[in-house]
Coordinates of C-alpha atoms in Angstrom, one line a residue:
Chain A
M1 CA 57.4 41.4 17.9
N2 CA 54.7 43.4 16.1
A3 CA 56.6 43.0 12.9
Q4 CA 56.4 39.2 13.2
I5 CA 52.7 39.3 13.2
L6 CA 52.3 42.2 10.8
S7 CA 54.6 41.2 8.0
P8 CA 52.9 37.9 7.0
L9 CA 49.6 39.8 7.1
I10 CA 51.0 42.6 4.8
I11 CA 52.4 40.0 2.4
Q12 CA 49.0 38.1 2.3
I13 CA 47.2 41.3 1.6
L14 CA 49.6 42.2 -1.2
N15 CA 49.2 38.6 -2.6
G16 CA 45.5 39.1 -2.5
L17 CA 45.7 42.4 -4.3
A18 CA 48.0 40.9 -7.0
F19 CA 45.5 38.2 -7.6
S20 CA 42.7 40.8 -7.6
M21 CA 44.4 42.7 -10.4
L22 CA 44.5 39.6 -12.6
L23 CA 40.9 39.0 -11.9
F24 CA 40.1 42.7 -12.6
L25 CA 41.5 42.6 -16.1
L26 CA 39.4 39.5 -16.9
A27 CA 36.3 40.8 -15.2
A28 CA 36.6 44.3 -16.8
G29 CA 36.4 42.6 -20.3
L30 CA 33.6 40.3 -19.2
S31 CA 31.7 43.1 -17.7
V32 CA 32.0 45.5 -20.6
I33 CA 31.0 42.8 -23.1
F34 CA 28.0 42.0 -20.9
G35 CA 27.1 45.7 -20.5
M36 CA 27.3 46.4 -24.2
M37 CA 26.1 43.1 -25.8
D38 CA 24.0 41.6 -23.0
F39 CA 25.6 38.2 -23.0
I40 CA 28.1 36.3 -20.8
N41 CA 31.2 35.3 -22.7
L42 CA 31.9 31.8 -21.3
A43 CA 34.9 31.6 -23.6
H44 CA 36.6 34.4 -21.7
G45 CA 38.7 32.0 -19.6
A46 CA 39.8 30.3 -22.8
F47 CA 41.1 33.6 -24.2
Y48 CA 42.9 34.2 -20.9
M49 CA 44.5 30.8 -21.2
L50 CA 45.4 31.5 -24.8
G51 CA 47.0 34.7 -23.8
A52 CA 49.1 32.9 -21.1
Y53 CA 50.3 30.2 -23.6
L54 CA 51.0 32.6 -26.4
G55 CA 52.9 34.7 -23.8
L56 CA 55.0 31.6 -23.0
T57 CA 55.8 31.0 -26.6
A58 CA 56.5 34.7 -27.4
T59 CA 58.7 35.0 -24.3
Q60 CA 60.7 31.9 -25.3
R61 CA 61.0 32.8 -29.0
L62 CA 61.7 36.5 -28.7
G63 CA 63.5 36.2 -25.4
N64 CA 61.6 39.3 -24.2
F65 CA 58.6 39.3 -21.9
W66 CA 57.8 43.0 -22.6
V67 CA 57.3 42.4 -26.3
A68 CA 55.0 39.5 -25.5
L69 CA 53.1 41.7 -23.1
I70 CA 52.3 44.1 -26.0
V71 CA 52.0 41.7 -29.0
V72 CA 50.0 38.8 -27.5
P73 CA 46.9 40.9 -26.4
I74 CA 46.8 42.5 -29.9
I75 CA 46.9 39.1 -31.6
V76 CA 44.1 37.7 -29.4
A77 CA 42.1 40.9 -29.8
A78 CA 42.3 40.5 -33.6
L79 CA 41.1 36.9 -33.2
G80 CA 38.2 38.1 -31.0
F81 CA 37.3 40.7 -33.7
A82 CA 37.2 38.0 -36.3
L83 CA 35.2 35.6 -34.2
E84 CA 32.7 38.2 -33.3
K85 CA 32.1 38.9 -37.0
I86 CA 31.9 35.3 -38.1
L87 CA 30.2 33.5 -35.2
L88 CA 28.4 35.9 -32.9
R89 CA 27.1 38.4 -35.5
P90 CA 24.6 35.9 -37.0
L91 CA 23.1 35.4 -33.5
Y92 CA 22.1 39.0 -32.7
K93 CA 18.6 38.5 -34.1
R94 CA 18.1 35.6 -31.7
G95 CA 18.1 35.5 -27.9
H96 CA 21.1 36.2 -25.8
L97 CA 21.0 32.6 -24.6
D98 CA 22.3 31.4 -28.0
Q99 CA 25.3 33.7 -27.7
V100 CA 26.1 32.3 -24.2
L101 CA 25.8 28.8 -25.6
L102 CA 28.0 29.6 -28.6
T103 CA 30.7 30.9 -26.4
F104 CA 30.4 27.8 -24.2
G105 CA 31.2 25.6 -27.3
L106 CA 33.9 28.0 -28.3
A107 CA 35.6 27.5 -24.9
F108 CA 35.8 23.8 -25.5
V109 CA 37.3 24.4 -29.0
V110 CA 39.9 26.9 -27.9
T111 CA 41.1 25.1 -24.7
D112 CA 41.4 21.8 -26.6
M113 CA 43.4 23.4 -29.4
I114 CA 45.7 24.8 -26.7
R115 CA 46.1 21.4 -25.2
W116 CA 46.8 20.0 -28.7
I117 CA 49.5 22.6 -29.4
W118 CA 51.2 23.0 -26.1
G119 CA 50.4 19.6 -24.4
A120 CA 49.0 19.0 -21.0
D121 CA 52.2 19.4 -18.9
I122 CA 52.4 22.2 -16.3
R123 CA 54.4 25.0 -17.8
S124 CA 55.8 28.3 -16.3
V125 CA 57.0 31.5 -17.9
P126 CA 60.3 32.8 -16.6
Q127 CA 60.1 36.2 -14.8
P128 CA 61.6 39.1 -16.8
P129 CA 65.1 39.7 -15.4
E130 CA 64.2 43.3 -14.4
L131 CA 61.5 42.0 -12.1
T132 CA 63.3 39.2 -10.2
G133 CA 64.2 39.6 -6.6
A134 CA 62.3 41.5 -3.9
I135 CA 61.3 45.0 -3.0
P136 CA 62.3 46.0 0.6
L137 CA 59.3 47.3 2.5
G138 CA 60.9 48.3 5.8
I139 CA 59.8 45.5 8.1
T140 CA 59.5 42.9 5.3
A141 CA 60.2 42.4 1.6
Y142 CA 57.9 41.6 -1.3
P143 CA 58.6 39.8 -4.6
R144 CA 59.2 42.4 -7.2
Y145 CA 57.1 40.7 -10.0
R146 CA 54.0 40.6 -7.8
G147 CA 54.6 44.3 -6.9
F148 CA 54.6 45.0 -10.7
V149 CA 51.3 43.1 -11.1
I150 CA 49.7 45.3 -8.5
V151 CA 51.0 48.5 -9.9
A152 CA 50.2 47.5 -13.5
G153 CA 46.7 46.5 -12.5
L154 CA 46.1 49.8 -10.7
V155 CA 47.5 51.8 -13.6
L156 CA 45.4 49.9 -16.1
A157 CA 42.3 50.4 -13.9
A158 CA 43.0 54.1 -13.9
A159 CA 43.5 54.1 -17.6
L160 CA 40.3 52.2 -18.3
W161 CA 38.4 54.6 -16.0
A162 CA 39.9 57.6 -17.9
I163 CA 39.0 56.1 -21.2
Q164 CA 35.5 55.4 -20.1
A165 CA 34.9 58.7 -18.4
R166 CA 36.9 61.2 -20.4
T167 CA 37.1 60.1 -24.0
R168 CA 34.7 60.0 -26.9
I169 CA 35.0 56.3 -27.3
G170 CA 34.2 55.9 -23.6
A171 CA 31.1 58.1 -24.0
V172 CA 29.9 55.9 -26.9
I173 CA 30.4 52.8 -24.8
R174 CA 28.6 54.2 -21.8
A175 CA 25.8 55.3 -24.1
G176 CA 25.7 51.8 -25.6
V177 CA 25.4 50.2 -22.2
A178 CA 22.5 52.5 -21.4
D179 CA 20.6 52.2 -24.7
K180 CA 22.1 50.7 -27.8
E181 CA 19.2 51.3 -30.1
M182 CA 19.4 55.0 -29.4
V183 CA 23.2 55.0 -30.0
G184 CA 22.5 53.3 -33.4
G185 CA 19.9 55.9 -34.1
L186 CA 22.4 58.7 -33.5
G187 CA 24.3 57.5 -36.5
I188 CA 27.0 55.5 -34.7
N189 CA 28.1 52.3 -36.4
I190 CA 26.9 50.1 -33.5
S191 CA 27.9 46.8 -35.0
L192 CA 31.5 48.0 -35.4
V193 CA 31.4 49.2 -31.8
F194 CA 30.2 45.7 -30.7
A195 CA 33.0 44.0 -32.6
C196 CA 35.6 46.4 -31.1
V197 CA 34.2 46.0 -27.6
F198 CA 34.3 42.2 -27.9
A199 CA 37.9 42.4 -29.3
F200 CA 38.9 44.8 -26.5
G201 CA 37.5 42.6 -23.8
V202 CA 39.1 39.5 -25.1
G203 CA 42.4 41.4 -25.5
L204 CA 42.2 42.4 -21.8
A205 CA 41.7 38.7 -20.9
A206 CA 44.8 37.8 -22.9
L207 CA 46.7 40.6 -21.2
S208 CA 45.7 39.1 -17.9
G209 CA 46.9 35.7 -19.1
V210 CA 50.3 37.1 -20.2
I211 CA 50.8 38.8 -16.8
A212 CA 49.6 35.7 -15.0
G213 CA 52.3 33.6 -16.8
P214 CA 55.3 34.3 -14.5
F215 CA 53.1 34.4 -11.4
L216 CA 50.8 31.4 -11.6
S217 CA 51.5 28.2 -13.5
L218 CA 50.1 27.2 -16.9
A219 CA 48.1 24.0 -17.1
P220 CA 44.8 22.7 -18.6
G221 CA 42.0 23.8 -16.4
M222 CA 43.4 27.2 -15.6
D223 CA 40.7 28.7 -17.8
A224 CA 37.7 27.3 -15.9
E225 CA 39.1 28.2 -12.5
Q226 CA 39.7 31.8 -13.5
L227 CA 36.5 32.1 -15.5
I228 CA 34.4 31.1 -12.5
L229 CA 36.2 33.5 -10.2
S230 CA 35.8 36.4 -12.7
L231 CA 32.1 35.5 -13.2
I232 CA 31.7 35.8 -9.4
V233 CA 33.5 39.1 -9.5
V234 CA 31.2 40.5 -12.2
V235 CA 28.1 39.2 -10.3
V236 CA 29.3 40.5 -7.0
G237 CA 30.3 43.9 -8.4
G238 CA 27.4 44.3 -10.7
M239 CA 27.3 43.6 -14.4
G240 CA 28.3 46.2 -16.9
T241 CA 30.2 48.6 -14.6
L242 CA 34.0 49.1 -14.4
K243 CA 33.7 50.2 -10.8
G244 CA 31.8 47.0 -9.9
A245 CA 34.5 44.9 -11.7
F246 CA 37.2 46.7 -9.7
W247 CA 35.7 46.4 -6.2
G248 CA 34.4 42.9 -6.9
S249 CA 37.9 41.8 -7.9
I250 CA 39.3 43.2 -4.6
V251 CA 36.6 41.4 -2.6
V252 CA 37.0 38.1 -4.4
G253 CA 40.9 38.2 -4.7
L254 CA 41.3 38.9 -0.9
A255 CA 38.6 36.4 0.0
D256 CA 40.3 33.7 -2.1
T257 CA 43.8 34.5 -0.7
F258 CA 42.7 34.6 3.0
G259 CA 40.2 31.8 2.6
K260 CA 43.0 29.5 1.4
I261 CA 45.1 30.5 4.5
Y262 CA 42.6 30.4 7.3
V263 CA 40.0 27.8 6.0
P264 CA 41.9 25.9 3.3
D265 CA 39.2 23.3 3.1
F266 CA 36.4 25.7 2.4
S267 CA 38.0 28.6 0.5
L268 CA 35.8 28.1 -2.5
M269 CA 32.7 27.9 -0.3
V270 CA 33.7 31.2 1.4
I271 CA 33.7 32.9 -2.0
F272 CA 30.4 31.4 -3.1
A273 CA 28.8 32.2 0.3
I274 CA 29.9 35.8 0.0
M275 CA 28.5 36.0 -3.5
A276 CA 25.2 34.4 -2.5
A277 CA 25.0 36.7 0.5
I278 CA 25.6 39.9 -1.6
L279 CA 23.1 38.8 -4.3
L280 CA 20.4 38.2 -1.7
V281 CA 20.9 41.7 -0.3
R282 CA 21.6 43.4 -3.6
P283 CA 20.2 41.2 -6.5
N284 CA 22.1 43.2 -9.1
G285 CA 25.5 43.2 -7.3
L286 CA 27.2 46.0 -5.4
F287 CA 27.2 48.7 -8.2
G288 CA 24.9 47.0 -10.7
R289 CA 22.0 48.5 -12.6
A290 CA 18.7 46.6 -12.7
V291 CA 18.7 43.9 -15.4
T292 CA 15.5 43.1 -17.0
Chain B
M1 CA 5.1 49.2 -26.9
A2 CA 5.9 46.7 -24.2
I3 CA 2.9 44.6 -25.1
L4 CA 3.8 44.7 -28.8
R5 CA 7.3 43.5 -28.0
D6 CA 6.0 40.7 -25.8
R7 CA 3.7 39.5 -28.6
E8 CA 6.6 39.5 -31.1
L9 CA 8.6 37.4 -28.7
T10 CA 5.8 34.9 -28.3
D11 CA 5.3 34.6 -32.0
S12 CA 8.8 34.2 -33.1
A13 CA 10.6 32.3 -30.3
A14 CA 7.8 30.1 -29.1
V15 CA 6.1 28.6 -32.1
A16 CA 9.1 26.5 -33.2
P17 CA 9.6 24.5 -30.0
A18 CA 5.9 24.4 -29.3
A19 CA 5.3 22.9 -32.7
A20 CA 8.1 20.3 -32.1
G21 CA 6.6 19.6 -28.7
A22 CA 3.2 19.0 -30.2
A23 CA 4.4 16.7 -32.8
V24 CA 6.6 14.6 -30.6
G25 CA 5.1 15.1 -27.1
G26 CA 1.5 14.7 -28.0
A27 CA -0.6 17.7 -27.2
Q28 CA -4.4 17.6 -27.3
T29 CA -4.6 19.4 -30.7
Q30 CA -3.0 16.5 -32.5
S31 CA -5.0 14.6 -35.1
R32 CA -6.0 11.0 -34.3
A33 CA -3.8 9.7 -37.1
S34 CA -0.7 11.5 -35.9
R35 CA -1.4 10.4 -32.3
R36 CA -1.6 6.8 -33.5
S37 CA 1.7 7.1 -35.4
T38 CA 3.3 8.6 -32.2
L39 CA 2.0 5.6 -30.3
V40 CA 3.2 3.2 -32.9
S41 CA 6.7 4.7 -33.1
G42 CA 6.9 4.8 -29.3
L43 CA 5.9 1.1 -29.0
T44 CA 8.5 0.3 -31.7
V45 CA 11.2 2.0 -29.8
L46 CA 10.1 0.3 -26.5
A47 CA 10.1 -3.1 -28.2
T48 CA 13.6 -2.5 -29.6
L49 CA 14.9 -1.5 -26.2
L50 CA 13.2 -4.6 -24.6
V51 CA 14.8 -7.1 -26.9
F52 CA 18.1 -5.3 -27.2
P53 CA 20.0 -7.4 -24.6
F54 CA 18.9 -10.6 -26.3
V55 CA 19.9 -9.5 -29.8
V56 CA 23.1 -7.8 -28.8
P57 CA 25.1 -9.9 -26.3
S58 CA 28.0 -7.4 -26.1
V59 CA 28.3 -6.3 -22.5
Y60 CA 30.1 -3.2 -23.7
L61 CA 27.2 -2.1 -25.9
Q62 CA 24.7 -2.9 -23.1
N63 CA 26.6 -0.7 -20.8
V64 CA 26.7 2.1 -23.3
I65 CA 22.9 2.0 -23.8
T66 CA 22.4 1.8 -20.0
E67 CA 24.5 5.0 -19.7
V68 CA 22.5 6.6 -22.5
L69 CA 19.2 5.8 -20.7
I70 CA 20.6 7.2 -17.3
F71 CA 21.7 10.4 -19.0
G72 CA 18.5 10.4 -20.9
I73 CA 16.6 10.7 -17.6
F74 CA 19.1 13.4 -16.5
A75 CA 18.7 15.4 -19.8
M76 CA 14.9 15.1 -19.7
S77 CA 14.9 16.5 -16.2
L78 CA 16.9 19.5 -17.3
D79 CA 14.7 19.9 -20.4
L80 CA 11.8 20.6 -18.0
L81 CA 13.7 23.6 -16.8
I82 CA 15.4 24.9 -20.0
G83 CA 12.9 23.8 -22.6
Y84 CA 9.5 24.1 -20.8
T85 CA 10.0 26.7 -18.0
G86 CA 12.7 28.7 -19.8
L87 CA 15.0 28.6 -16.8
V88 CA 18.5 28.0 -18.0
S89 CA 20.2 26.2 -15.1
F90 CA 23.9 25.8 -15.3
G91 CA 24.1 23.8 -12.1
H92 CA 22.0 20.8 -12.6
A93 CA 24.9 18.4 -11.7
A94 CA 24.3 19.4 -8.1
F95 CA 21.2 17.2 -7.9
F96 CA 22.7 14.4 -9.9
G97 CA 25.8 14.5 -7.7
V98 CA 24.1 14.8 -4.3
A99 CA 21.8 11.9 -5.1
A100 CA 24.7 9.8 -6.4
Y101 CA 26.7 10.5 -3.2
T102 CA 23.7 9.8 -1.0
A103 CA 22.8 6.6 -2.7
A104 CA 26.5 5.5 -2.6
I105 CA 26.8 6.3 1.1
V106 CA 23.6 4.4 2.0
A107 CA 24.6 1.5 -0.2
T108 CA 28.2 1.2 1.1
R109 CA 27.4 1.8 4.8
Y110 CA 23.9 0.7 5.5
S111 CA 21.9 -1.2 2.9
D112 CA 22.1 -2.0 -0.8
N113 CA 18.3 -2.3 -1.0
L114 CA 17.1 -0.6 -4.2
L115 CA 14.3 1.3 -2.5
A116 CA 16.4 2.5 0.4
T117 CA 19.2 3.8 -1.7
L118 CA 17.1 5.2 -4.4
A119 CA 14.7 7.0 -2.1
A120 CA 17.6 8.4 0.0
G121 CA 19.2 9.8 -3.2
V122 CA 16.0 11.3 -4.6
V123 CA 14.9 12.8 -1.3
A124 CA 18.4 14.3 -0.8
A125 CA 18.2 15.9 -4.3
G126 CA 14.7 17.3 -3.5
L127 CA 15.9 18.6 -0.1
L128 CA 18.7 20.5 -1.9
A129 CA 16.4 21.7 -4.7
V130 CA 13.9 23.4 -2.4
P131 CA 16.2 26.0 -0.8
T132 CA 18.6 26.5 -3.8
G133 CA 15.7 26.8 -6.2
G134 CA 13.8 29.1 -3.8
L135 CA 16.9 31.4 -3.8
A136 CA 17.9 31.1 -7.4
I137 CA 14.5 31.9 -8.9
R138 CA 14.5 35.2 -7.2
S139 CA 16.7 36.3 -10.1
S140 CA 16.4 35.5 -13.7
G141 CA 18.3 35.2 -17.0
I142 CA 22.1 35.4 -16.6
Y143 CA 21.9 35.9 -12.8
F144 CA 19.8 32.7 -12.5
L145 CA 22.4 30.9 -14.5
M146 CA 25.2 32.2 -12.3
L147 CA 23.4 31.4 -9.0
T148 CA 22.7 27.8 -10.1
L149 CA 26.4 27.5 -11.1
A150 CA 27.4 28.9 -7.7
F151 CA 25.2 26.5 -5.8
S152 CA 26.5 23.5 -7.7
Q153 CA 30.1 24.6 -7.1
I154 CA 29.4 24.8 -3.4
V155 CA 28.2 21.2 -3.6
Y156 CA 31.3 20.4 -5.5
A157 CA 33.5 22.0 -2.9
A158 CA 31.6 20.1 -0.2
A159 CA 32.1 16.8 -2.0
W160 CA 35.8 17.6 -2.3
K161 CA 36.4 18.7 1.3
W162 CA 34.0 16.6 3.5
T163 CA 36.4 13.7 3.4
W164 CA 34.9 11.7 6.3
L165 CA 31.6 11.6 4.4
T166 CA 32.4 11.7 0.7
G167 CA 36.0 10.3 0.6
G168 CA 37.2 13.6 -0.7
S169 CA 39.3 13.5 -3.9
N170 CA 39.3 9.6 -3.7
G171 CA 35.5 9.5 -4.0
L172 CA 33.5 6.6 -2.9
A173 CA 34.5 3.3 -4.5
G174 CA 32.8 -0.1 -4.4
V175 CA 29.2 1.0 -4.7
P176 CA 27.3 -2.2 -5.1
R177 CA 24.5 -2.8 -7.7
P178 CA 21.2 -2.7 -5.8
K179 CA 19.1 -5.6 -4.6
F180 CA 15.4 -5.8 -4.3
G181 CA 13.6 -8.7 -2.5
G182 CA 15.2 -11.8 -4.1
F183 CA 16.3 -9.8 -7.2
D184 CA 19.9 -8.9 -7.7
F185 CA 20.7 -6.4 -10.4
S186 CA 24.3 -7.1 -10.7
S187 CA 24.5 -8.5 -14.2
P188 CA 24.7 -6.0 -17.0
A189 CA 21.4 -7.2 -18.6
T190 CA 19.3 -7.2 -15.4
F191 CA 20.7 -3.7 -14.5
Y192 CA 19.9 -2.6 -18.0
Y193 CA 16.2 -3.6 -17.5
L194 CA 16.1 -1.9 -14.1
V195 CA 17.3 1.4 -15.7
L196 CA 14.9 0.9 -18.6
V197 CA 12.0 0.7 -16.2
F198 CA 12.9 4.0 -14.6
F199 CA 13.6 5.5 -18.0
V200 CA 10.2 4.7 -19.4
A201 CA 8.5 5.7 -16.1
T202 CA 10.3 9.1 -16.2
F203 CA 9.5 9.7 -19.8
L204 CA 5.8 8.9 -19.3
A205 CA 5.6 10.9 -16.1
L206 CA 7.3 14.0 -17.6
R207 CA 5.2 13.7 -20.8
R208 CA 2.1 13.6 -18.7
L209 CA 3.3 16.5 -16.6
V210 CA 4.1 18.8 -19.6
S211 CA 0.6 18.3 -21.0
S212 CA -1.1 18.9 -17.6
P213 CA -2.3 22.3 -16.4
L214 CA 0.8 22.6 -14.3
G215 CA 3.0 21.9 -17.4
H216 CA 1.1 24.4 -19.4
S217 CA 1.7 27.0 -16.7
F218 CA 5.5 26.2 -17.0
I219 CA 5.2 27.0 -20.7
G220 CA 3.3 30.1 -19.9
V221 CA 6.1 31.3 -17.7
R222 CA 8.6 30.6 -20.4
E223 CA 6.6 32.5 -23.0
N224 CA 5.6 35.5 -21.0
E225 CA 6.3 35.7 -17.3
S226 CA 4.8 39.2 -16.7
R227 CA 1.6 38.3 -18.5
M228 CA 1.3 35.1 -16.4
Q229 CA 1.7 37.2 -13.3
A230 CA -0.9 39.7 -14.5
I231 CA -3.4 36.9 -15.2
G232 CA -3.0 35.8 -11.5
Y233 CA -0.6 32.9 -11.6
D234 CA 1.9 32.6 -8.7
V235 CA 4.9 32.6 -11.0
W236 CA 7.3 32.0 -8.1
R237 CA 5.6 28.8 -7.1
I238 CA 5.3 27.6 -10.6
K239 CA 9.1 28.1 -11.1
L240 CA 9.9 26.5 -7.8
A241 CA 7.7 23.5 -8.7
S242 CA 9.5 23.1 -12.0
F243 CA 12.9 23.5 -10.3
V244 CA 12.1 20.9 -7.6
I245 CA 10.6 18.3 -10.0
A246 CA 13.6 18.7 -12.3
G247 CA 15.9 18.3 -9.3
L248 CA 14.1 15.1 -8.2
F249 CA 14.4 13.5 -11.6
G250 CA 18.0 14.7 -11.9
G251 CA 18.5 12.9 -8.5
L252 CA 17.0 9.7 -9.9
A253 CA 19.5 9.8 -12.7
G254 CA 22.3 10.4 -10.2
A255 CA 21.3 7.5 -8.0
L256 CA 21.1 5.2 -11.0
F257 CA 24.5 6.4 -12.1
S258 CA 26.2 5.6 -8.8
Y259 CA 25.1 2.0 -9.1
Y260 CA 26.0 1.9 -12.8
N261 CA 29.5 3.4 -12.3
G262 CA 30.1 1.7 -8.9
F263 CA 32.1 4.8 -8.0
V264 CA 31.2 8.4 -7.2
S265 CA 33.8 11.3 -7.2
P266 CA 33.7 15.1 -7.0
H267 CA 34.0 15.1 -10.8
D268 CA 30.3 14.0 -11.0
V269 CA 29.2 17.3 -9.4
Y270 CA 31.6 19.5 -11.3
W271 CA 30.2 22.3 -13.6
S272 CA 31.5 20.4 -16.7
V273 CA 28.8 17.8 -16.0
S274 CA 26.2 20.5 -15.9
G275 CA 27.6 21.8 -19.2
H276 CA 27.5 18.4 -20.8
V277 CA 23.9 17.7 -19.9
M278 CA 23.0 21.2 -21.2
I279 CA 24.8 20.3 -24.5
M280 CA 22.7 17.1 -24.7
V281 CA 19.5 19.1 -24.2
I282 CA 20.4 21.7 -26.9
I283 CA 21.8 19.2 -29.4
G284 CA 18.7 17.1 -29.1
G285 CA 16.2 19.9 -29.1
A286 CA 15.0 21.7 -26.0
G287 CA 11.3 21.6 -25.1
T288 CA 10.7 18.2 -26.7
L289 CA 11.6 15.6 -24.0
V290 CA 12.5 13.1 -26.8
G291 CA 15.2 15.4 -28.1
P292 CA 17.3 15.5 -25.0
V293 CA 17.3 11.7 -24.9
L294 CA 18.5 11.7 -28.5
G295 CA 21.0 14.3 -27.5
A296 CA 22.3 12.1 -24.7
A297 CA 22.5 9.2 -27.1
F298 CA 24.4 11.3 -29.7
F299 CA 26.7 12.8 -27.1
L300 CA 27.6 9.5 -25.4
I301 CA 27.9 7.3 -28.5
V302 CA 30.0 9.9 -30.4
Q303 CA 32.1 10.3 -27.3
N304 CA 32.7 6.6 -27.0
V305 CA 33.6 6.3 -30.7
V306 CA 35.7 9.4 -31.0
S307 CA 37.7 9.1 -27.8
S308 CA 38.7 5.6 -28.8
Q309 CA 40.2 7.0 -32.0
T310 CA 41.6 10.4 -30.9
D311 CA 42.2 12.7 -27.9
R312 CA 40.5 15.5 -29.6
W313 CA 37.0 14.8 -28.3
P314 CA 36.5 18.2 -26.6
L315 CA 37.4 19.9 -29.9
I316 CA 34.9 17.9 -31.9
M317 CA 32.2 18.2 -29.3
G318 CA 32.7 22.0 -29.2
L319 CA 32.5 22.3 -33.0
A320 CA 29.4 20.1 -33.1
F321 CA 27.8 22.2 -30.4
I322 CA 28.6 25.4 -32.2
F323 CA 27.1 23.9 -35.4
F324 CA 23.9 23.1 -33.6
V325 CA 23.7 26.6 -32.0
L326 CA 24.4 28.4 -35.2
A327 CA 22.6 26.2 -37.8
A328 CA 20.2 23.8 -36.1
R329 CA 19.0 25.6 -33.0
R330 CA 16.0 23.2 -32.6
G331 CA 18.3 20.3 -32.4
I332 CA 18.1 16.8 -33.8
V333 CA 14.3 16.7 -33.3
G334 CA 14.0 20.1 -35.2
M335 CA 16.1 18.8 -38.1
Y336 CA 13.9 15.7 -38.3
L337 CA 10.7 17.7 -38.3
D338 CA 12.0 20.0 -40.9
A339 CA 13.0 17.1 -43.1
V340 CA 9.5 15.6 -42.7
A341 CA 7.9 18.9 -43.6
V342 CA 10.1 19.2 -46.7
A343 CA 9.3 15.6 -47.7
R344 CA 5.5 16.1 -47.2
A345 CA 5.6 19.3 -49.3
A346 CA 7.4 17.5 -52.0
A347 CA 4.9 14.6 -52.0
R348 CA 2.0 17.1 -52.2
R349 CA 3.5 18.7 -55.2

């Protein structure tokens, strides 16, 4: 009797967490780019979408999802590195608004190219054979692939935290978020760090896209939907912090999942209302620093 | 140190749009000759727009220009925020959409009287702008952009879900062209003139506004908010005034659009509409009023031409937008002024 009430609830919580992990990978990149470079990358959703479609092609051509999972983020990160050098670099002397505007234009270009190449039909990526079926959880069972998404997200979150807190690169990035002129003054090649941070963030977005492939479906518009949610995550959690991106993703992922079940007509409003409420109490988000 | 940085900011970022505004918008410092030439070119444009339906009998072209004028009003209203007050709103479609829906609901259910539908739409936009603006201007920069986006997405969700009022995903069809007294604005040419009247009124009103003391305080907030505060201005009120006025004129455009299109759907409140009008402002040249109208014309005409030839309109628009951001940040108006300056320098030599 209890199990009948409990098992749908557990499944929904797990679904919410799986979605949270996809959002976290997007939001972590968005947040690090903002923390370091002070602008919002509105093309982030487009890179997520590019990752998903490249993942589709790589899985079909190579017949192996795991290779796609490694190769696609690297390709997209390389693209991000090049775009940073060619398009964003000339704008550093100007205001951050110009960078936001540029990425907005870039989003149109990338998503329309994707539509050009892959068409507008809804596509889906086959699940890797190792992850089909369900995991028994005592009173209920859960799809294996979604379980993988949760575990992979948590592992990546831990890895990102370790990189940020325990390595030299992480120290440079934390220092850059705090005061980039000073980091430059200490003899660190800050423009190379910028390009790498942008490439890394964009690569994470692509990774999120590849992981989302067998879980959500691929269609035009998937970029905007996910971009808006991950922007909310970053704003709720606080810009420029990994911790904020993580807890923000959990809040938004669960709110989205439960909102769609209990108030299907107003799920989007629930999320925006939560965001507005958090911002009114904490204008810089849950873990954010003051932005001037 | 902080003061020094502020002054640098004022010097580098401000002079360009301010100069453009002076030359096009007509500030007090203008010479009499250039003021006269502004007047002459303004009257020429007005005369062209007045005779246009007689010269060009094509209903298609009349509709395109009507749409340009409606979006011109919309883009000018956003320019007040982005170009003059320095508040980059990414949710301006909320006011456009709310007014379009309100005008459509009044027109289809109660009365197709011009004043009733228009007033209802504009008042609804204003009623939305006061609380959302009041909340959004508590934050600034990226957070302001995000909050305005969030509010407009709430309006979008409401339009999508309040089916009994808004028709949900079907939208509201069959919005009639308005009537006023004995006049019926149902033919393309009469409706064109109706829109033209509101367009000219909006342009003159906003031009007047930006050269008034209130308008100068908008520019002051854009240039240096903390200094304005230090001098004793109530920055919060100035920003709110700008936000609400922009919302009202955005609403005017929305109400006109609902008559023009005869149909309102959640798409008209979606964030892509906010994005498109922002593109119009930037491509035309922010902070010039004339620029955003040219931006709207450029955007809509190119869209009409390109999308009849190819499906790749978003790609071309994206590339054009990137070009303007990278190479011609002051927009079409800025390019024109640069060309004039080059020509004058060449003539002097």
